[in-house]
Coordinates of C-alpha atoms in Angstrom, one line a residue:
M132 CA 11.6 14.1 22.5
Q133 CA 11.7 11.7 25.0
A134 CA 8.7 8.5 23.9
R135 CA 7.8 5.9 26.1
A136 CA 8.1 2.7 24.7
L137 CA 6.7 -1.1 24.7
L138 CA 9.4 -3.7 24.2
D139 CA 8.1 -6.5 21.8
S140 CA 9.9 -8.9 20.7
G141 CA 7.0 -11.4 18.8
A142 CA 6.5 -8.3 16.8
Q143 CA 8.2 -7.7 13.5
L144 CA 8.0 -3.9 13.4
C145 CA 8.4 -0.8 15.0
F146 CA 5.8 1.5 15.5
I147 CA 4.7 4.4 16.2
S148 CA 1.6 6.4 17.5
E149 CA -0.2 9.2 15.4
H150 CA 0.3 11.6 18.1
T151 CA 4.5 10.6 19.0
S152 CA 4.6 10.8 15.0
Q153 CA 3.0 14.5 14.4
S154 CA 4.4 15.8 17.6
L155 CA 8.5 14.7 15.3
K156 CA 7.6 16.6 12.4
F157 CA 9.7 14.3 10.0
K158 CA 8.5 13.7 6.1
R159 CA 6.1 10.8 6.2
S160 CA 6.0 7.3 3.4
R161 CA 3.4 6.3 2.1
E162 CA 2.8 2.6 3.3
A163 CA 0.3 0.2 2.0
L164 CA 0.2 -1.9 4.9
S165 CA -2.0 -4.8 7.0
I166 CA -0.7 -5.9 10.6
S167 CA -2.1 -8.3 11.9
G168 CA -2.4 -10.0 14.8
I169 CA -3.8 -11.7 17.7
G170 CA -7.4 -13.2 16.7
Q171 CA -6.9 -12.4 12.9
A172 CA -8.0 -8.3 13.7
A173 CA -6.1 -6.4 10.8
K174 CA -4.9 -2.8 10.5
K175 CA -4.5 -1.0 7.8
C176 CA -0.7 1.1 7.9
K177 CA -1.1 3.9 5.1
Q178 CA 2.1 5.8 6.3
S179 CA 5.3 4.8 8.5
I180 CA 8.3 8.0 9.6
F181 CA 12.7 6.9 9.5
A182 CA 13.7 7.6 13.2
R183 CA 16.8 7.6 15.2
V184 CA 16.1 6.2 18.7
R185 CA 18.3 6.9 21.8
S186 CA 19.5 6.0 25.2
R187 CA 18.9 8.3 27.6
I188 CA 20.7 6.1 29.9
T189 CA 23.2 4.8 28.0
S190 CA 25.4 5.8 24.5
F191 CA 22.7 3.1 22.0
A192 CA 21.6 4.2 19.4
G193 CA 19.6 2.6 16.4
E194 CA 17.6 3.5 13.6
E195 CA 14.4 2.0 12.2
V196 CA 11.0 2.5 10.3
F197 CA 8.5 3.0 12.8
Y198 CA 4.6 2.5 11.2
V199 CA 2.4 4.5 11.8
L200 CA -0.7 4.0 13.7
P201 CA -3.7 5.9 15.5
Q202 CA -2.6 4.0 18.8
V203 CA -0.1 1.2 19.1
T204 CA -1.8 -0.2 22.4
L205 CA -3.6 0.2 25.2
N206 CA -1.7 2.1 28.9
L207 CA 0.0 -0.2 30.1
P208 CA -0.3 -1.2 32.9
I209 CA -3.7 -1.0 32.8
R210 CA -3.8 -0.6 37.1
K211 CA -1.6 1.2 39.5
I212 CA 1.2 -1.4 40.4
D213 CA 2.5 -1.3 44.3
S214 CA 6.6 -0.7 43.3
S215 CA 7.4 -1.7 47.3
R216 CA 6.1 -4.6 47.2
L217 CA 8.7 -6.5 44.4
D218 CA 12.3 -5.0 46.2
L219 CA 14.0 -3.6 43.8
P220 CA 17.4 -3.9 43.4
E221 CA 18.7 0.2 44.8
D222 CA 21.3 0.2 42.0
I223 CA 19.7 -0.2 39.6
V224 CA 18.7 1.9 36.7
L225 CA 14.6 1.9 35.5
A226 CA 14.5 2.7 32.3
D227 CA 11.0 3.5 32.9
P228 CA 10.6 4.6 36.7
L229 CA 7.3 4.9 36.4
F230 CA 6.7 1.9 34.7
N231 CA 4.1 1.1 37.2
E232 CA 1.6 3.6 36.4
P233 CA -1.0 3.1 33.3
S234 CA -0.2 5.9 30.5
S235 CA 0.5 5.7 26.9
V236 CA 2.6 4.1 25.1
D237 CA 4.1 5.9 22.4
V238 CA 6.6 3.0 20.3
I239 CA 7.0 -0.1 19.7
I240 CA 10.1 -1.9 19.5
G241 CA 10.2 -5.3 17.4
A242 CA 12.6 -7.5 16.6
G243 CA 14.1 -5.5 14.3
L244 CA 15.7 -3.4 17.5
F245 CA 15.2 -5.8 20.4
F246 CA 17.4 -8.0 20.6
D247 CA 19.8 -5.2 19.7
L248 CA 18.3 -3.8 23.3
L249 CA 19.2 -6.2 24.9
R250 CA 21.6 -7.2 28.0
N251 CA 23.8 -10.4 29.9
E252 CA 22.3 -8.9 33.2
K253 CA 18.1 -10.3 35.0
I254 CA 17.7 -10.6 38.5
K255 CA 14.7 -12.7 39.3
L256 CA 12.7 -11.4 42.4
G257 CA 11.2 -14.2 43.5
D258 CA 9.8 -17.6 43.4
N259 CA 6.7 -16.5 41.9
G260 CA 8.4 -12.2 41.6
P261 CA 9.5 -10.7 38.1
I262 CA 12.2 -10.4 36.6
V263 CA 14.8 -7.0 36.1
Q264 CA 16.4 -7.3 32.3
N265 CA 18.9 -5.0 32.0
T266 CA 18.8 -3.7 28.4
S267 CA 21.4 -0.5 26.7
L268 CA 17.5 1.5 27.5
G269 CA 18.1 0.6 31.2
W270 CA 16.5 -1.9 33.8
I271 CA 12.7 -3.7 32.0
V272 CA 10.9 -5.5 34.8
C273 CA 8.9 -8.2 33.4
G274 CA 7.0 -11.1 33.4
N275 CA 4.0 -12.1 37.0
L276 CA 4.0 -10.2 39.6
P277 CA 3.4 -11.9 42.7
D278 CA -0.4 -11.7 43.6
E279 CA -1.5 -9.1 41.8
S280 CA -2.5 -11.5 38.7
N281 CA -5.8 -8.7 39.8
V282 CA -3.7 -6.4 38.3
L283 CA -2.7 -7.2 34.8
R284 CA -6.0 -7.4 34.2
P285 CA -9.3 -5.3 33.6
H286 CA -12.2 -6.8 36.5
V287 CA -14.0 -10.0 35.2
P288 CA -17.1 -10.5 37.2
N289 CA -17.8 -14.1 38.1
T290 CA -20.5 -14.7 35.6
C291 CA -18.1 -14.0 33.0
T292 CA -18.0 -17.3 30.7
E293 CA -15.1 -14.8 28.5
N294 CA -11.8 -16.5 27.3
L295 CA -8.3 -16.2 27.8
D296 CA -8.1 -15.6 23.8
E297 CA -11.6 -13.0 23.8
L298 CA -8.9 -10.8 26.8
L299 CA -6.2 -11.1 25.0
T300 CA -7.8 -10.2 22.0
R301 CA -9.5 -7.1 23.8
F302 CA -6.1 -6.0 25.5
W303 CA -3.8 -6.1 22.1
E304 CA -6.9 -4.6 19.9
L305 CA -5.8 -2.0 18.4
E306 CA -8.2 1.5 17.8
S307 CA -10.9 0.4 14.6
C308 CA -13.9 1.8 13.5
K309 CA -16.8 0.6 11.7
T310 CA -17.6 1.0 8.8
D311 CA -20.7 0.8 6.5
S312 CA -20.0 0.7 2.5
V313 CA -22.1 4.3 0.9
L314 CA -23.5 2.6 -2.3
S315 CA -24.7 4.5 -5.4
L316 CA -28.0 4.9 -7.4
E317 CA -25.5 3.2 -10.2
E318 CA -23.7 1.5 -8.8
Y319 CA -26.5 -0.7 -5.9
A320 CA -27.8 -1.5 -9.9
C321 CA -24.0 -2.8 -10.9
E322 CA -24.5 -5.2 -7.7
K323 CA -28.1 -6.1 -8.1
L324 CA -27.3 -7.1 -12.2
F325 CA -24.2 -9.2 -10.6
D326 CA -25.7 -10.5 -8.2
R327 CA -28.6 -11.6 -10.8
T328 CA -26.6 -12.6 -14.1
S329 CA -23.5 -13.8 -13.1
V330 CA -23.0 -17.6 -13.8
R331 CA -20.3 -20.3 -14.1
E332 CA -20.5 -22.5 -16.7
A333 CA -19.3 -26.3 -16.2
S334 CA -16.0 -25.2 -17.5
G335 CA -15.6 -23.3 -14.7
R336 CA -15.3 -19.7 -16.7
F337 CA -17.2 -17.0 -14.9
I338 CA -19.9 -14.8 -17.3
V339 CA -21.0 -11.7 -16.5
T340 CA -23.0 -9.0 -18.1
V341 CA -22.1 -6.2 -18.3
P342 CA -23.8 -2.7 -16.7
F343 CA -25.6 0.3 -20.0
I344 CA -26.0 3.8 -17.8
Q345 CA -26.8 4.6 -21.5
Q346 CA -26.5 3.9 -25.3
L347 CA -23.0 4.7 -26.3
G348 CA -23.9 6.1 -30.0
D349 CA -22.3 5.0 -33.5
S350 CA -19.7 3.0 -32.3
Q351 CA -19.6 0.1 -35.3
S352 CA -18.7 2.5 -37.8
T353 CA -15.3 4.5 -36.0
A354 CA -13.9 0.7 -34.6
L355 CA -14.2 -0.4 -38.5
K356 CA -12.1 2.5 -39.9
R357 CA -9.3 2.1 -37.7
F358 CA -9.7 -2.2 -37.9
L359 CA -9.1 -1.0 -42.2
S360 CA -6.4 2.0 -40.7
L361 CA -4.7 -1.4 -38.7
E362 CA -4.7 -3.2 -41.8
R363 CA -3.3 -0.4 -43.8
R364 CA -0.5 -0.1 -40.9
L365 CA 0.1 -3.8 -40.2
D366 CA 0.7 -5.0 -44.8
G367 CA 3.7 -2.5 -44.3
N368 CA 4.8 -4.5 -41.9
A369 CA 4.5 -8.7 -42.7
E370 CA 6.0 -9.7 -39.9
L371 CA 3.5 -7.9 -37.3
K372 CA 0.6 -8.1 -39.9
Q373 CA 1.5 -13.2 -39.4
M374 CA 1.9 -12.5 -35.3
Y375 CA -0.8 -10.9 -35.1
S376 CA -3.3 -13.5 -37.6
D377 CA -1.6 -15.8 -35.2
F378 CA -2.5 -14.4 -32.0
I379 CA -6.4 -13.9 -33.3
L380 CA -6.0 -17.1 -34.9
E381 CA -5.0 -18.6 -31.8
Y382 CA -7.2 -16.5 -29.3
L383 CA -10.0 -18.0 -31.8
R384 CA -9.4 -22.2 -31.2
M385 CA -8.6 -21.3 -27.4
G386 CA -12.0 -20.3 -27.1
H387 CA -11.6 -16.8 -25.9
M388 CA -13.2 -15.5 -28.5
E389 CA -15.8 -16.1 -31.1
E390 CA -17.6 -15.1 -34.3
V391 CA -21.0 -13.2 -34.1
L392 CA -23.3 -12.9 -36.7
E393 CA -25.8 -10.4 -36.6
N394 CA -29.7 -10.7 -37.1
E395 CA -31.8 -8.6 -36.0
E396 CA -32.1 -10.2 -32.2
D397 CA -29.1 -8.9 -31.7
A398 CA -29.5 -5.9 -33.2
A399 CA -32.2 -4.4 -30.7
M400 CA -30.2 -4.8 -28.2
P401 CA -27.5 -2.5 -26.6
Q402 CA -23.8 -3.3 -28.4
Y403 CA -21.0 -1.2 -28.1
F404 CA -17.9 -2.4 -30.3
I405 CA -14.3 -1.9 -28.8
P406 CA -11.6 -1.5 -32.1
H407 CA -8.6 -3.8 -32.3
Q408 CA -5.1 -2.3 -30.9
A409 CA -2.4 -3.9 -32.9
R410 CA 1.7 -3.1 -30.7
Q411 CA 4.7 -4.5 -31.3
H412 CA 5.1 -7.0 -28.0
N413 CA 1.8 -6.7 -27.0
Y414 CA -1.1 -6.7 -28.2
Q415 CA -4.2 -5.4 -26.9
V416 CA -7.0 -7.3 -28.2
A417 CA -11.9 -6.6 -27.8
G418 CA -13.9 -8.1 -29.9
S419 CA -17.8 -7.5 -29.6
V420 CA -19.9 -6.1 -26.4

């Protein structure tokens, strides 16, 4: 299918619109990519396709991964350009004969293909005019337009105080959707518990209270049975038993765990006992919470 492309040497990747991707019906790959642009605005990309790009004018062909976005950019140009004022050479073949008509952009071709497309020929159209650059896709028009600054940007009232950065950010801003986080009652209670009870000690260690939804049953007897079973297994493997004992002692010395003495006050509080587990090369250790 024929697509309209924007050549962008500053883009590290190539992008394709959701509409164009669906029309191609190519197999998609899952992605987890955060794309940043002007003003550090970020956009999430979840899919990509592998596509072959061919020129409609020359024999050029190239393959590249295109990351799928709902919309790659705004319609370009923003306003219609009077191409009769540009004095374009008659013997050149434009990559986009309707470059002066506002229209949607299907793909952005980034640095991965951009420099493969460039050719040596370029023509300057007057002192303050644009440049026509020859590429493997045909000749493209880029640069300033003489006395046409109002064509390249939206109309801005005289009373507007927006700076250039804000205008550029708006120009390149990708389609976004602001969503509010909706929490369940349990999630809301967990957040409140975290805000209320989390503290940081002078040593830099954080202490957070574990939220309990309900009583967890008699976990102590179950954990004790598994611990006694572990002891019996370790008795049959002296090397593993020594390594496991050294590991536990190291945790004690480093202050990652401590002995808990049972008393009436602790017994009245919710408790859960997590069984110990030892593996030959990967110890997983837990204590009572």
